[in-house]
Every structure is written in structure tokens, then in C-alpha cells.
PDB file of C-alpha atoms and ligand atoms in Angstrom:
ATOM      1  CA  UNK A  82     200.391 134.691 276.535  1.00 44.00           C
ATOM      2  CA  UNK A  83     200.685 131.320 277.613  1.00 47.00           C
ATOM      3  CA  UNK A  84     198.175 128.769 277.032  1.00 53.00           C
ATOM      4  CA  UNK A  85     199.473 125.726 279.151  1.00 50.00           C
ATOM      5  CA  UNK A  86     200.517 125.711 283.072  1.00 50.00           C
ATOM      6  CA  UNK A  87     203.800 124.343 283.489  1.00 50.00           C
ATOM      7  CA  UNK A  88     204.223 121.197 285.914  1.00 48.00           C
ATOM      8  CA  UNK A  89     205.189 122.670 288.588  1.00 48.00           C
ATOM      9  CA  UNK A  90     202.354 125.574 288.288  1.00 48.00           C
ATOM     10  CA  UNK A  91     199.883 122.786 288.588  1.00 44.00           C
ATOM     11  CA  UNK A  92     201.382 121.381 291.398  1.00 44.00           C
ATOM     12  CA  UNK A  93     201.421 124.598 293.381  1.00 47.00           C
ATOM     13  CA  UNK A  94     197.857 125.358 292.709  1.00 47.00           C
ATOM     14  CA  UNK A  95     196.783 121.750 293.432  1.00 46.00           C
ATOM     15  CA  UNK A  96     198.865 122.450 296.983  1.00 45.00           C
ATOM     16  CA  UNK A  97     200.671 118.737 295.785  1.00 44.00           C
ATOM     17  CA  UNK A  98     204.527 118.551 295.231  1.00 44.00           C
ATOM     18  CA  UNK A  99     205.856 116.249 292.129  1.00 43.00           C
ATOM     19  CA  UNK A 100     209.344 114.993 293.718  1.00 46.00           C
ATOM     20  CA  UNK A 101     210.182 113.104 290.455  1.00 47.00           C
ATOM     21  CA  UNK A 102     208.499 114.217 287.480  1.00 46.00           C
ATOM     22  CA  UNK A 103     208.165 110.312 285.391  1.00 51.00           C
ATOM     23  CA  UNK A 104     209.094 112.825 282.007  1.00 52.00           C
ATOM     24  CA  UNK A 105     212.152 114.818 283.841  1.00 66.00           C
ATOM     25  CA  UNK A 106     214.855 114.990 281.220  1.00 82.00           C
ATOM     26  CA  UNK A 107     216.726 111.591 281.076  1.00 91.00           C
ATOM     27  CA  UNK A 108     219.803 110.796 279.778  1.00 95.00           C
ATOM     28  CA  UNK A 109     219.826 109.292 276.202  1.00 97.00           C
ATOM     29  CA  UNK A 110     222.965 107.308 275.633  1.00 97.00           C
ATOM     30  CA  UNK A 111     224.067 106.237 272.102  1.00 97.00           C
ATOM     31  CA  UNK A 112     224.011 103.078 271.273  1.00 98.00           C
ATOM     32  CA  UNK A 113     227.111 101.069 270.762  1.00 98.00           C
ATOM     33  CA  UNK A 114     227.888  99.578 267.850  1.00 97.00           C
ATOM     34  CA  UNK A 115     229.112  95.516 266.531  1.00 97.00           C
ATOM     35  CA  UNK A 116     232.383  95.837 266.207  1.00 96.00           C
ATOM     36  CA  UNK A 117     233.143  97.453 269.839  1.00 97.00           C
ATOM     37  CA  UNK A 118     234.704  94.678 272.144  1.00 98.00           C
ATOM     38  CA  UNK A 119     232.275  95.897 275.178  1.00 98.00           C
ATOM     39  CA  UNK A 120     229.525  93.626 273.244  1.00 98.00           C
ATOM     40  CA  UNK A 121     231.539  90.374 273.079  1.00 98.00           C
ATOM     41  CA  UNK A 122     232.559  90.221 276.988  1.00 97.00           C
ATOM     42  CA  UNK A 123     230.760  89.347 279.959  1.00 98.00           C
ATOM     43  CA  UNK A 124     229.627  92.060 281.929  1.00 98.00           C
ATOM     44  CA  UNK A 125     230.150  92.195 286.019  1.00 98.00           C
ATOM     45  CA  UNK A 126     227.379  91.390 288.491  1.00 98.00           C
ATOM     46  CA  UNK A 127     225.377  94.625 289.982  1.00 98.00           C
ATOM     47  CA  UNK A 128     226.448  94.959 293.504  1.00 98.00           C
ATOM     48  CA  UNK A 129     225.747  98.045 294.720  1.00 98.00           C
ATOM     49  CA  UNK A 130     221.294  98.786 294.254  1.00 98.00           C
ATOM     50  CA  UNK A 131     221.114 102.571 294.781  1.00 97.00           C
ATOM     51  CA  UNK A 132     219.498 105.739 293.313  1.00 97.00           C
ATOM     52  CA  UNK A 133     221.936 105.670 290.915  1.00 97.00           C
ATOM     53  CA  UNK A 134     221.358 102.360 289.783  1.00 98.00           C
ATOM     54  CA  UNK A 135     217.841 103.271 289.482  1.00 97.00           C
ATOM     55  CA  UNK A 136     218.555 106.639 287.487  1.00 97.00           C
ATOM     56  CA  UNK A 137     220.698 104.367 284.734  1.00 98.00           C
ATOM     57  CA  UNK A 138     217.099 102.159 284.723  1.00 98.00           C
ATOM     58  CA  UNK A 139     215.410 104.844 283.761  1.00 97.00           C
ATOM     59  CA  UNK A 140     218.027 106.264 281.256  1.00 97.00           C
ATOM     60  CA  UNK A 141     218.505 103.031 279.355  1.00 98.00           C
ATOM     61  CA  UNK A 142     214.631 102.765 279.016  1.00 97.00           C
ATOM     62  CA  UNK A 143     214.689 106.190 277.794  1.00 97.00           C
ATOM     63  CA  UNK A 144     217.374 105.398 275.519  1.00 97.00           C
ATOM     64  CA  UNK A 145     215.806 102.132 274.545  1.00 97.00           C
ATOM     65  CA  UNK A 146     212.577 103.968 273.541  1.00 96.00           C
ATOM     66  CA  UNK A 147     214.373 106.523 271.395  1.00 96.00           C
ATOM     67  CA  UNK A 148     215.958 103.711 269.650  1.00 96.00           C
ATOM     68  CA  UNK A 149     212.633 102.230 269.408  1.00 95.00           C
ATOM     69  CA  UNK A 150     213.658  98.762 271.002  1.00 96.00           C
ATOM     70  CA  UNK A 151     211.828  96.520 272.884  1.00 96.00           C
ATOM     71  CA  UNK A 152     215.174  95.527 275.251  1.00 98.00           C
ATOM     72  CA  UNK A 153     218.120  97.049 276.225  1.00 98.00           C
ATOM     73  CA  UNK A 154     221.151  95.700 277.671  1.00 98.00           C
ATOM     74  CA  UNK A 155     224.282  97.614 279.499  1.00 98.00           C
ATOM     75  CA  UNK A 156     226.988  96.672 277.422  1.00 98.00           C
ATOM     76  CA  UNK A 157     225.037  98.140 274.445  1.00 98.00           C
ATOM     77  CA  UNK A 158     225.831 101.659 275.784  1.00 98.00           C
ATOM     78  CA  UNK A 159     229.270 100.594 276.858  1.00 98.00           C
ATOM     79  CA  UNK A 160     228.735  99.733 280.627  1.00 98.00           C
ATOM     80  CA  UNK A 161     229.837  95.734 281.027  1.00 98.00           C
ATOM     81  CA  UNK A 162     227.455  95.337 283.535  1.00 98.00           C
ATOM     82  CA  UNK A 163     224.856  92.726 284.217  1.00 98.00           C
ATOM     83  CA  UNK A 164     221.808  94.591 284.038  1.00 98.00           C
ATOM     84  CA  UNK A 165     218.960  95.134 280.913  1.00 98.00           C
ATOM     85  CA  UNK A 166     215.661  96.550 280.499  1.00 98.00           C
ATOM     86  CA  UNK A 167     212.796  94.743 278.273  1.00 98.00           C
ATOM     87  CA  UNK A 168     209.302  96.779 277.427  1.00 97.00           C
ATOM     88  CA  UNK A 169     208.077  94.694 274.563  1.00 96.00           C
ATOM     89  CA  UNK A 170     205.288  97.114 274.147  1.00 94.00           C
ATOM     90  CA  UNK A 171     207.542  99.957 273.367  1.00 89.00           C
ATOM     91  CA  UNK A 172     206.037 102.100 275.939  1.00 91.00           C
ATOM     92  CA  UNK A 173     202.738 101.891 275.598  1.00 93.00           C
ATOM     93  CA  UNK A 174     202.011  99.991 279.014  1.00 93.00           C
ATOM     94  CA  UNK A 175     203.986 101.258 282.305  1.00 91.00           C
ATOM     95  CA  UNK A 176     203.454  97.587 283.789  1.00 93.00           C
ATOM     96  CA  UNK A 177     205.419  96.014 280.851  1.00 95.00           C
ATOM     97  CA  UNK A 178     208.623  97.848 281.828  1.00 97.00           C
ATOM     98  CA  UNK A 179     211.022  94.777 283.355  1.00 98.00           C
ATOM     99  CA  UNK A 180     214.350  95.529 284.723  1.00 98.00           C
ATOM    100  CA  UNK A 181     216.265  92.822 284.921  1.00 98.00           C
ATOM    101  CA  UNK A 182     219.137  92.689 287.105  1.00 98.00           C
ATOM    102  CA  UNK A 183     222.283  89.792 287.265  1.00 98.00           C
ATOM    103  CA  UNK A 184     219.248  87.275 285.193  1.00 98.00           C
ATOM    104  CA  UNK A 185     219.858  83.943 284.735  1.00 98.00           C
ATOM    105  CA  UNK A 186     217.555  81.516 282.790  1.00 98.00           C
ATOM    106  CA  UNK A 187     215.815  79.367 285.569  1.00 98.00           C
ATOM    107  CA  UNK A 188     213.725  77.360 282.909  1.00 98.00           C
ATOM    108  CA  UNK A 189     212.699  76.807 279.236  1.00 98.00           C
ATOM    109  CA  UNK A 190     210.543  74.863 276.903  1.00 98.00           C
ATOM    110  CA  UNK A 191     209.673  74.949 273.423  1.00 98.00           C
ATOM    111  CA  UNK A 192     211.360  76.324 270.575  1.00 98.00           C
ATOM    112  CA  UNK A 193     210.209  78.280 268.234  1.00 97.00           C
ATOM    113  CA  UNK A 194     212.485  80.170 265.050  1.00 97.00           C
ATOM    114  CA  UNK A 195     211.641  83.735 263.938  1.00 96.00           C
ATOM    115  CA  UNK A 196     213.009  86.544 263.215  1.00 96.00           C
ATOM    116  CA  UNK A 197     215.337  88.816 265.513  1.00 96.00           C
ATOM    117  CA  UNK A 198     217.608  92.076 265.435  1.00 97.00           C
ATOM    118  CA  UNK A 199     219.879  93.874 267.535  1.00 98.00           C
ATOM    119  CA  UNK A 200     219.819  97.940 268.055  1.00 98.00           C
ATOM    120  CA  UNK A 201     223.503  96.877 268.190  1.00 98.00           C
ATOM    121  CA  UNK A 202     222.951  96.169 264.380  1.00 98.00           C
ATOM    122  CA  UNK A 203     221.248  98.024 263.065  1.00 97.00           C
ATOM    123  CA  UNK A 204     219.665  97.189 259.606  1.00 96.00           C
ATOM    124  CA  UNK A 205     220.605  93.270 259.940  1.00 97.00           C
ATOM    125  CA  UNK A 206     218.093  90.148 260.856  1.00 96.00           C
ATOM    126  CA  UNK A 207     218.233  86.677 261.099  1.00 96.00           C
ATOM    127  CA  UNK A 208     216.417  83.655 262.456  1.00 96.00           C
ATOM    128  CA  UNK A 209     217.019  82.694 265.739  1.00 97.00           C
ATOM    129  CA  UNK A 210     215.695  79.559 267.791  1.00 97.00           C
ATOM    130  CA  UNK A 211     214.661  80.547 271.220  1.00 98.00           C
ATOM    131  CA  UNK A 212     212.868  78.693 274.128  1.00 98.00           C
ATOM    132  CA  UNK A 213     209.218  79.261 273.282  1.00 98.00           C
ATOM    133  CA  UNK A 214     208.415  79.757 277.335  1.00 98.00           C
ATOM    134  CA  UNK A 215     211.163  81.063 280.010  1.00 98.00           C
ATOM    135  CA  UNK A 216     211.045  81.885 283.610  1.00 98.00           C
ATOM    136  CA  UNK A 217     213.716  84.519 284.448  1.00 98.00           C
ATOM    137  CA  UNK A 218     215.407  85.325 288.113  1.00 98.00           C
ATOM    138  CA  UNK A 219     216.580  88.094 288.232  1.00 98.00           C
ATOM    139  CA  UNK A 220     216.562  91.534 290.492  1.00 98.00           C
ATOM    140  CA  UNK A 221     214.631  94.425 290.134  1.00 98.00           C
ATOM    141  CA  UNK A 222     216.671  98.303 290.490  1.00 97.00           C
ATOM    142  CA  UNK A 223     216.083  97.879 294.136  1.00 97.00           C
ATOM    143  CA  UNK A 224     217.856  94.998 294.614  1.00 98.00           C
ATOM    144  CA  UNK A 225     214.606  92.767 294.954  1.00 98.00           C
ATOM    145  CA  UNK A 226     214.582  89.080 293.753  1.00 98.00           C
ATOM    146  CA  UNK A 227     211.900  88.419 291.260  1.00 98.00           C
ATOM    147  CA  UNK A 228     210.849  85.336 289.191  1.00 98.00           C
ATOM    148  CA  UNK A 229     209.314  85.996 285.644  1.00 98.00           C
ATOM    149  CA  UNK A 230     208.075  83.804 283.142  1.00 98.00           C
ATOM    150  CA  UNK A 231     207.720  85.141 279.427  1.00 98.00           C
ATOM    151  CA  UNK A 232     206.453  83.319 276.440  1.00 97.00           C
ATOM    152  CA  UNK A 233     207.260  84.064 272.496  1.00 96.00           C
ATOM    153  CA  UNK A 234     208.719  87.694 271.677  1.00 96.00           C
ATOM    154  CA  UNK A 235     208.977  88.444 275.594  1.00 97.00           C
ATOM    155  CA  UNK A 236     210.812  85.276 275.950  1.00 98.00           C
ATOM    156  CA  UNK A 237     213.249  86.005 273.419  1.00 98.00           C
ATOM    157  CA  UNK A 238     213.418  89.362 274.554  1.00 98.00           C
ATOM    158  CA  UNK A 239     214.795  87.653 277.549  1.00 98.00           C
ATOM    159  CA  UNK A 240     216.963  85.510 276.100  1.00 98.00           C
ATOM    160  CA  UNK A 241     218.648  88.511 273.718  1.00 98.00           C
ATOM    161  CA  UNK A 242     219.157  90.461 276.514  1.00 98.00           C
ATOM    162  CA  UNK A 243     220.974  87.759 279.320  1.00 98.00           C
ATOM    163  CA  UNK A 244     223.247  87.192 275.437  1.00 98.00           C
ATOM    164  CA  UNK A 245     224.307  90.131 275.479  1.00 98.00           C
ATOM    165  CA  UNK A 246     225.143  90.211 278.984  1.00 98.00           C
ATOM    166  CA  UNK A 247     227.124  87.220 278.558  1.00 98.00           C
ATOM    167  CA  UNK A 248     228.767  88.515 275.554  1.00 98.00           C
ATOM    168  CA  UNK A 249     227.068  87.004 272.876  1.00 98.00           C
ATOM    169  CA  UNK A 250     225.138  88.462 270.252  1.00 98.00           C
ATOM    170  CA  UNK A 251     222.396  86.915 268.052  1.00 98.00           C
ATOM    171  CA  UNK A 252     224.375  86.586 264.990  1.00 97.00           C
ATOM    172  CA  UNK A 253     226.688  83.560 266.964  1.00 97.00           C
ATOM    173  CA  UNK A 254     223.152  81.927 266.674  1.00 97.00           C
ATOM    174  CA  UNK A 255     223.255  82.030 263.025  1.00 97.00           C
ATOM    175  CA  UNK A 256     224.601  79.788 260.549  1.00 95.00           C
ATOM    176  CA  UNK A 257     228.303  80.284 259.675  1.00 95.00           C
ATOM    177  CA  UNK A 258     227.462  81.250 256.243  1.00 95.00           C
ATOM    178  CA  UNK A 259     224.622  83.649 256.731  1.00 96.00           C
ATOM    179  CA  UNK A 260     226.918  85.232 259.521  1.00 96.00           C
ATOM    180  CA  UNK A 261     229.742  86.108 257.660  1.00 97.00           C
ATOM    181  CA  UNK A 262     227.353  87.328 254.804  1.00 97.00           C
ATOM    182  CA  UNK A 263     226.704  90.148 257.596  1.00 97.00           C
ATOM    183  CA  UNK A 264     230.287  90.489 259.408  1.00 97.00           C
ATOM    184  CA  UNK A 265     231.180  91.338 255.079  1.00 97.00           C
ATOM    185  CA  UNK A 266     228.552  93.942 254.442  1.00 97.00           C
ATOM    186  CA  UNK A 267     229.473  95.730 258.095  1.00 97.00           C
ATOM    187  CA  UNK A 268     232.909  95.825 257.541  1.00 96.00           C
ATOM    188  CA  UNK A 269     232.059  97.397 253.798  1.00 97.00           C
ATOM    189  CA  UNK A 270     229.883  99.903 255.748  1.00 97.00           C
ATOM    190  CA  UNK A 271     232.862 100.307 257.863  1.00 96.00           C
ATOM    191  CA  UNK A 272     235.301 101.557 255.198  1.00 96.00           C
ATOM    192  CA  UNK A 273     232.872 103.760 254.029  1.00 96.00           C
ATOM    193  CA  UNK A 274     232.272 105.079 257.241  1.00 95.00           C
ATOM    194  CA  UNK A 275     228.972 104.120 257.459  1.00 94.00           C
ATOM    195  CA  UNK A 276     229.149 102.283 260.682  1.00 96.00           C
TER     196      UNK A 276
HETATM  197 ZN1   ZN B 421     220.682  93.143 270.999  1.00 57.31          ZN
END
């Protein structure tokens, strides 16, 4: 015997329908990988604001939370498009979920250097000086202009993410030196298929 009602059970004896379930099975994409040319190219403006740009939304903050990142650009599961999700709390808050379509940094101030990595690479940081405070345009899955501002980790989280859509990842940010330290050890992990 069963001791739990499924979804839809409840909904039937409550008399209420649940047209989208928020935990119906999303799509989980792997992540892609430094080394694949769809990182290091610009992607293409979003266009088109449908349900279907509204179900990859959802997938890529699915996928995002399985990889437990706090942002999540297209390119990073090989789609060269201009659009990236940010939830620096990881889940935990609904409201924190930000979707941002064709961004573009409107204003910054401050700098501050800390620490950053990449779900792109995985296992490798560096320091990276980023605006301290940034307001964001951008659009929202529906097409919707918005204006956001963001301050420390959400502001880099920001700034990561419009990178990547511009091709750039946060090791061009690092010193020649301590970049090439990395590019060696991943193209080691390469060879021995570790990558
Ligand atoms: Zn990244």
C-alpha cells in the first residue's frame, strides 16, 4: 500500500487542476566543456520569446542547479545564444531566479577582486576584478525589458554570465602566467582523458 497521494490525486480531490507542475521532469543538459569553440564566440540575440524559450529557462536552471552553480549561460550547454540564468542562492529562494535575456551592462562602480570559477571549468579558480555594483538591462523569458542592479557575488554573477555570452571566459581576466598554468594542467587532463 501506498503511503503518499500522487500530484495529480491531490489535485482531483482538492477539485483544482496543476497545468504545470514547478517539479515536472526538466531537461538536464551537460555542461560543455573549455576547450569547445561554442564558449569563445559570441552568441546571437534572442528574437523569438515563446514557450519554448521559456521551457529552455527552466531547463538551464534545472541544469544549473544540478551542477550546483549560481549562473548559467547558453553557450555553456552549446546553444550560442544570448540568454543566462543567475540564482545566487542556489535555489533556496524562488524570487532570486533572474533570467537574463540579450543583457548588456548599463552601469558599474567599484571594484572589488575575489575569487571566481566556471562550471565550464571545473576544478580551476582565479581572482577576478569585477564592478563591485552593476545595473543590468536585459529581458525576462517573456520578452519583457527589465533593469537590475546587483552588488558583490550577484554582480559578478552578472558580469560572468554577459562574458560568456560575449565569448569570453574568466580565465582572459587572469594574468598571462597564472592562465597558462591552467590552459597546461587541462590539456594534461586532456590526454589522459580526463576532460
Ligand atoms: Zn562560467
Amino acid at each position: 500500500m501506498r503511503d503518499k497521494l500522487t500530484r495529480s490525486e491531490i489535485a482531483s480531490a482538492a477539485g483544482t487542476e496543476t497545468p504545470q507542475a514547478p517539479s515536472a521532469a526538466r531537461k538536464i543538459y551537460p555542461i560543455v566543456k573549455y576547450g569547445d569553440a561554442v564558449l569563445e564566440k559570441p552568441g546571437a540575440p534572442i528574437k523569438i520569446f515563446d514557450a519554448e524559450l521559456e521551457q529552455l529557462t527552466e531547463d538551464m536552471f534545472a541544469s544549473m542547479y544540478a551542477a550546483q552553480g549560481v549562473g548559467l549561460a547558453a553557450p555553456q550547454i552549446g546553444l550560442s545564444l544570448r540568454i543566462a540564468v543567475v540564482d545566487v542562492t542556489g535555489g533556496k529562494n524562488p524570487e532570486a531566479r533572474i533570467v537574463l535575456a540579450n543583457p548588456e551592462v548599463v552601469h558599474a562602480e567599484g571594484e572589488v577582486r575575489e575569487e571566481e570559477g566556471c562550471l565550464s571549468i571545473p576544478g580551476f579558480r582565479g581572482y577576478v576584478l569585477r564592478p563591485q555594483f552593476v545595473t543590468i538591462k536585459a529581458q525576462n523569458a517573456k520578452g519583457e525589458t527589465f533593469e537590475i542592479r546587483g552588488e558583490n557575488l550577484l554582480a559578478r554573477a552578472f558580469c560572468h554570465e554577459i562574458d560568456h555570452l560575449n565569448g569570453i571566459l574568466f580565465l582572459q581576466h587572469l594574468s598571462m602566467l597564472k592562465r597558462d598554468l591552467i590552459k597546461r594542467k587541462i590539456k594534461k587532463l586532456r590526454k589522459q582523458g580526463e576532460w
